[in-house]
Amino acid sequence: MKRLYLILFLFIAYLHASAQSSAIFKVQQTVIKGNKGGKFKKASPNFYEDEDYVVRKTCNGEFGGTVIFKDKKTGIAYYCDATCPVIVNKINGRYIVSNTLAHLGGFSEVIEIDNPASMQVVEQVTPAHGKGSKVEADPTKGRRHLLDTMGILLLVSFPYEGELYHITTDFKNTYVSKIEGNRLVNIGLVANESFWSYGEEVIHTKENHYVVFFRNTKGYLDIFGDQIEVVRYQ
């Protein structure tokens, strides 16, 4: 019997060591006295921007939202449904828009846009259209769902070594997650508690930090490379 317990103990220790050694991200807890942290400057004044597009968003809570790409060369703007965008990342030439809404049980979605110009053109209805005119629109055109889930909030999505990762919460714990086969897989624990917000934008700094503030507790997450820092105000 003692030998059996010894084997079981060694096996559990081996699994624990394997899990520790295979961890991708390192989580650090930091306490700051007073509200002296959080002075971060965005790399761009826009929600997102690259050499081709300036991106903005709209959010009307449970009534929906959009993400809008304006072509810098032509001035034409394109949009699709997205409720409510928190960040845009460009991975392998494709735009990945992460959305979340802390309403009722909470929900999150991640959409992929291969070519913004394939989405619905933003058109203004002017008097020239005539009274009662209607412009037909398809707000789902040009996008593809990578994730659509309920009961989960997605705080931030960030790239690392060519892949996209997410910080998520199930209102019990907070995790590092990854999308596999249209579902979220938790690959690491950030905290044995839930951090959440109401879908605030992520601050992406010039130094390539990804920062998101909490609403349910005083503090924020600061992600830089493989480092995830949980900062709290004392």
Tab-separated table of C-alpha atoms in Angstrom:
chain	number	residue	atom	x	y	z
A	1	MET	CA	0.000	0.000	0.000
A	2	LYS	CA	2.833	2.426	0.874
A	3	ARG	CA	4.462	1.656	-2.440
A	4	LEU	CA	1.197	2.435	-4.240
A	5	TYR	CA	0.927	5.802	-2.465
A	6	LEU	CA	4.537	6.554	-3.373
A	7	ILE	CA	3.924	5.803	-7.048
A	8	LEU	CA	0.766	7.945	-7.005
A	9	PHE	CA	2.627	10.812	-5.323
A	10	LEU	CA	5.442	10.661	-7.877
A	11	PHE	CA	2.959	10.573	-10.740
A	12	ILE	CA	1.097	13.650	-9.451
A	13	ALA	CA	4.398	15.444	-8.909
A	14	TYR	CA	5.398	14.601	-12.478
A	15	LEU	CA	2.135	16.003	-13.865
A	16	HIS	CA	2.557	19.172	-11.807
A	17	ALA	CA	6.129	19.637	-12.982
A	18	SER	CA	5.084	19.054	-16.598
A	19	ALA	CA	2.289	21.625	-16.309
A	20	GLN	CA	4.657	24.173	-14.804
A	21	SER	CA	7.342	23.625	-17.434
A	22	SER	CA	4.853	23.828	-20.310
A	23	ALA	CA	3.348	27.121	-19.162
A	24	ILE	CA	3.694	29.787	-21.870
A	25	PHE	CA	3.018	32.877	-19.772
A	26	LYS	CA	4.359	34.010	-16.422
A	27	VAL	CA	1.848	35.684	-14.095
A	28	GLN	CA	2.990	38.239	-11.538
A	29	GLN	CA	0.925	39.918	-8.806
A	30	THR	CA	1.809	43.533	-7.934
A	31	VAL	CA	0.319	45.902	-5.356
A	32	ILE	CA	0.576	49.684	-5.770
A	33	LYS	CA	-0.102	52.047	-2.891
A	34	GLY	CA	-2.690	54.568	-3.929
A	35	ASN	CA	-3.928	55.054	-7.470
A	36	LYS	CA	-0.525	55.948	-8.929
A	37	GLY	CA	-0.510	53.406	-11.716
A	38	GLY	CA	-2.383	53.301	-14.970
A	39	LYS	CA	-0.909	56.268	-16.821
A	40	PHE	CA	-0.659	54.622	-20.211
A	41	LYS	CA	-0.634	56.251	-23.623
A	42	LYS	CA	-2.152	54.517	-26.642
A	43	ALA	CA	0.021	53.928	-29.685
A	44	SER	CA	-2.754	55.477	-31.807
A	45	PRO	CA	-5.600	57.856	-30.909
A	46	ASN	CA	-7.905	55.620	-32.956
A	47	PHE	CA	-9.488	52.376	-31.871
A	48	TYR	CA	-7.154	50.682	-34.346
A	49	GLU	CA	-5.002	51.881	-37.219
A	50	ASP	CA	-2.536	50.442	-39.713
A	51	GLU	CA	-1.103	51.562	-43.053
A	52	ASP	CA	-4.395	50.836	-44.856
A	53	TYR	CA	-7.275	51.551	-42.480
A	54	VAL	CA	-8.447	53.686	-39.599
A	55	VAL	CA	-10.885	51.721	-37.468
A	56	ARG	CA	-13.580	52.888	-35.088
A	57	LYS	CA	-16.362	51.120	-33.242
A	58	THR	CA	-19.882	51.624	-31.964
A	59	CYS	CA	-21.497	49.914	-28.984
A	60	ASN	CA	-25.147	50.063	-27.973
A	61	GLY	CA	-25.022	47.388	-25.305
A	62	GLU	CA	-27.528	44.594	-25.788
A	63	PHE	CA	-28.805	46.384	-28.897
A	64	GLY	CA	-25.597	45.615	-30.775
A	65	GLY	CA	-22.562	47.376	-32.154
A	66	THR	CA	-20.337	47.676	-35.195
A	67	VAL	CA	-16.717	47.867	-36.262
A	68	ILE	CA	-15.979	50.328	-39.078
A	69	PHE	CA	-12.912	50.299	-41.339
A	70	LYS	CA	-12.177	53.481	-43.307
A	71	ASP	CA	-9.804	53.093	-46.250
A	72	LYS	CA	-7.050	55.708	-45.978
A	73	LYS	CA	-6.613	55.971	-49.756
A	74	THR	CA	-10.202	56.029	-50.982
A	75	GLY	CA	-11.989	57.406	-47.927
A	76	ILE	CA	-14.619	54.660	-48.269
A	77	ALA	CA	-15.808	53.152	-44.982
A	78	TYR	CA	-16.926	49.549	-44.514
A	79	TYR	CA	-18.647	47.958	-41.527
A	80	CYS	CA	-20.048	44.785	-40.026
A	81	ASP	CA	-21.900	43.842	-36.841
A	82	ALA	CA	-19.678	43.483	-33.760
A	83	THR	CA	-20.993	43.669	-30.184
A	84	CYS	CA	-19.063	45.266	-28.466
A	85	PRO	CA	-15.469	45.570	-29.823
A	86	VAL	CA	-12.637	45.723	-27.276
A	87	ILE	CA	-9.620	45.278	-29.573
A	88	VAL	CA	-8.537	44.576	-33.150
A	89	ASN	CA	-5.466	42.455	-33.890
A	90	LYS	CA	-3.922	41.720	-37.274
A	91	ILE	CA	-2.705	38.126	-37.559
A	92	ASN	CA	-1.292	36.748	-40.834
A	93	GLY	CA	-2.821	39.624	-42.794
A	94	ARG	CA	-6.309	39.116	-41.350
A	95	TYR	CA	-8.125	41.370	-38.916
A	96	ILE	CA	-9.362	39.672	-35.742
A	97	VAL	CA	-11.994	41.656	-33.832
A	98	SER	CA	-12.660	40.599	-30.228
A	99	ASN	CA	-16.025	41.571	-28.745
A	100	THR	CA	-17.598	41.175	-25.341
A	101	LEU	CA	-20.615	42.394	-23.391
A	102	ALA	CA	-21.188	42.110	-19.632
A	103	HIS	CA	-24.964	41.907	-19.961
A	104	LEU	CA	-27.094	39.288	-18.200
A	105	GLY	CA	-24.856	36.170	-18.225
A	106	GLY	CA	-22.275	37.877	-20.407
A	107	PHE	CA	-21.168	36.830	-23.865
A	108	SER	CA	-18.154	37.081	-26.131
A	109	GLU	CA	-17.455	36.691	-29.813
A	110	VAL	CA	-14.385	36.824	-32.019
A	111	ILE	CA	-14.749	37.565	-35.725
A	112	GLU	CA	-12.269	37.385	-38.576
A	113	ILE	CA	-12.202	39.827	-41.485
A	114	ASP	CA	-10.021	38.812	-44.412
A	115	ASN	CA	-10.658	41.944	-46.456
A	116	PRO	CA	-12.488	44.963	-44.981
A	117	ALA	CA	-13.425	46.105	-48.511
A	118	SER	CA	-15.618	42.976	-48.791
A	119	MET	CA	-17.885	44.227	-45.988
A	120	GLN	CA	-20.942	46.469	-46.253
A	121	VAL	CA	-20.209	50.022	-47.425
A	122	VAL	CA	-21.267	52.735	-45.008
A	123	GLU	CA	-23.804	54.870	-46.878
A	124	GLN	CA	-25.518	58.040	-45.788
A	125	VAL	CA	-29.159	58.417	-46.713
A	126	THR	CA	-29.499	61.945	-48.086
A	127	PRO	CA	-32.601	63.876	-49.268
A	128	ALA	CA	-31.620	62.837	-52.797
A	129	HIS	CA	-32.763	59.318	-51.989
A	130	GLY	CA	-36.294	60.548	-51.493
A	131	LYS	CA	-38.629	60.321	-48.529
A	132	GLY	CA	-39.017	56.832	-47.116
A	133	SER	CA	-36.099	55.454	-49.123
A	134	LYS	CA	-34.184	52.564	-47.659
A	135	VAL	CA	-30.633	51.417	-48.336
A	136	GLU	CA	-30.409	47.633	-48.207
A	137	ALA	CA	-27.538	46.465	-46.032
A	138	ASP	CA	-25.971	43.191	-44.942
A	139	PRO	CA	-24.167	43.775	-41.621
A	140	THR	CA	-22.765	40.205	-41.624
A	141	LYS	CA	-21.088	40.521	-45.022
A	142	GLY	CA	-17.321	39.958	-45.125
A	143	ARG	CA	-16.895	38.558	-41.611
A	144	ARG	CA	-16.497	35.055	-40.202
A	145	HIS	CA	-17.158	33.870	-36.663
A	146	LEU	CA	-14.225	32.251	-34.898
A	147	LEU	CA	-16.000	32.216	-31.533
A	148	ASP	CA	-19.497	32.872	-30.221
A	149	THR	CA	-20.013	31.953	-26.591
A	150	MET	CA	-22.102	32.859	-23.548
A	151	GLY	CA	-21.215	32.995	-19.851
A	152	ILE	CA	-17.697	34.170	-20.662
A	153	LEU	CA	-16.220	37.668	-20.791
A	154	LEU	CA	-13.201	38.380	-22.960
A	155	LEU	CA	-11.093	41.147	-21.433
A	156	VAL	CA	-8.270	41.372	-23.965
A	157	SER	CA	-6.827	39.550	-26.969
A	158	PHE	CA	-3.127	39.807	-27.709
A	159	PRO	CA	-0.622	38.228	-30.106
A	160	TYR	CA	2.391	36.271	-28.968
A	161	GLU	CA	4.829	34.516	-31.292
A	162	GLY	CA	2.392	34.625	-34.214
A	163	GLU	CA	-0.647	33.286	-32.335
A	164	LEU	CA	-3.561	35.042	-30.666
A	165	TYR	CA	-4.333	34.554	-26.967
A	166	HIS	CA	-7.143	35.874	-24.786
A	167	ILE	CA	-7.677	36.769	-21.147
A	168	THR	CA	-11.136	35.518	-20.190
A	169	THR	CA	-13.275	35.048	-17.108
A	170	ASP	CA	-16.177	32.748	-16.274
A	171	PHE	CA	-17.059	35.004	-13.304
A	172	LYS	CA	-15.229	32.595	-10.990
A	173	ASN	CA	-11.643	32.586	-12.230
A	174	THR	CA	-9.582	34.457	-14.809
A	175	TYR	CA	-7.666	32.529	-17.466
A	176	VAL	CA	-5.330	32.712	-20.426
A	177	SER	CA	-7.318	31.118	-23.234
A	178	LYS	CA	-6.979	30.131	-26.861
A	179	ILE	CA	-9.523	29.377	-29.565
A	180	GLU	CA	-9.451	25.808	-30.808
A	181	GLY	CA	-12.173	24.529	-33.104
A	182	ASN	CA	-14.581	27.425	-32.461
A	183	ARG	CA	-14.361	27.058	-28.695
A	184	LEU	CA	-12.246	28.537	-25.934
A	185	VAL	CA	-9.645	26.349	-24.268
A	186	ASN	CA	-8.094	27.571	-21.013
A	187	ILE	CA	-4.332	27.047	-21.102
A	188	GLY	CA	-3.371	28.841	-17.890
A	189	LEU	CA	-4.721	30.448	-14.729
A	190	VAL	CA	-4.297	34.187	-14.153
A	191	ALA	CA	-6.160	34.427	-10.838
A	192	ASN	CA	-8.507	32.455	-8.597
A	193	GLU	CA	-11.013	35.280	-8.934
A	194	SER	CA	-12.899	37.038	-11.664
A	195	PHE	CA	-11.734	40.277	-13.246
A	196	TRP	CA	-14.189	41.977	-15.560
A	197	SER	CA	-15.182	45.258	-17.109
A	198	TYR	CA	-17.998	46.583	-19.283
A	199	GLY	CA	-16.116	46.077	-22.538
A	200	GLU	CA	-13.697	48.979	-22.278
A	201	GLU	CA	-11.132	49.376	-25.011
A	202	VAL	CA	-7.761	47.808	-24.490
A	203	ILE	CA	-4.842	50.223	-24.285
A	204	HIS	CA	-2.147	49.118	-26.718
A	205	THR	CA	0.940	51.216	-26.017
A	206	LYS	CA	3.824	52.211	-28.282
A	207	GLU	CA	6.026	49.884	-26.225
A	208	ASN	CA	3.671	47.006	-27.150
A	209	HIS	CA	1.999	46.587	-23.756
A	210	TYR	CA	-1.645	45.490	-23.666
A	211	VAL	CA	-3.460	47.035	-20.707
A	212	VAL	CA	-7.058	46.597	-19.551
A	213	PHE	CA	-8.647	48.009	-16.392
A	214	PHE	CA	-11.092	46.187	-14.099
A	215	ARG	CA	-14.501	47.443	-13.067
A	216	ASN	CA	-15.215	44.994	-10.255
A	217	THR	CA	-11.966	45.658	-8.375
A	218	LYS	CA	-9.329	48.357	-8.362
A	219	GLY	CA	-6.529	47.456	-10.723
A	220	TYR	CA	-5.564	46.391	-14.212
A	221	LEU	CA	-3.798	43.778	-16.313
A	222	ASP	CA	-0.535	44.643	-18.058
A	223	ILE	CA	0.554	42.138	-20.709
A	224	PHE	CA	3.976	42.403	-22.286
A	225	GLY	CA	5.451	39.516	-24.240
A	226	ASP	CA	5.089	36.389	-22.101
A	227	GLN	CA	4.593	38.430	-18.911
A	228	ILE	CA	1.104	38.970	-17.441
A	229	GLU	CA	1.093	41.380	-14.514
A	230	VAL	CA	-1.946	41.726	-12.263
A	231	VAL	CA	-1.696	45.183	-10.690
A	232	ARG	CA	-3.905	46.150	-7.752
A	233	TYR	CA	-4.342	49.452	-5.924
A	234	GLN	CA	-4.031	49.281	-2.157
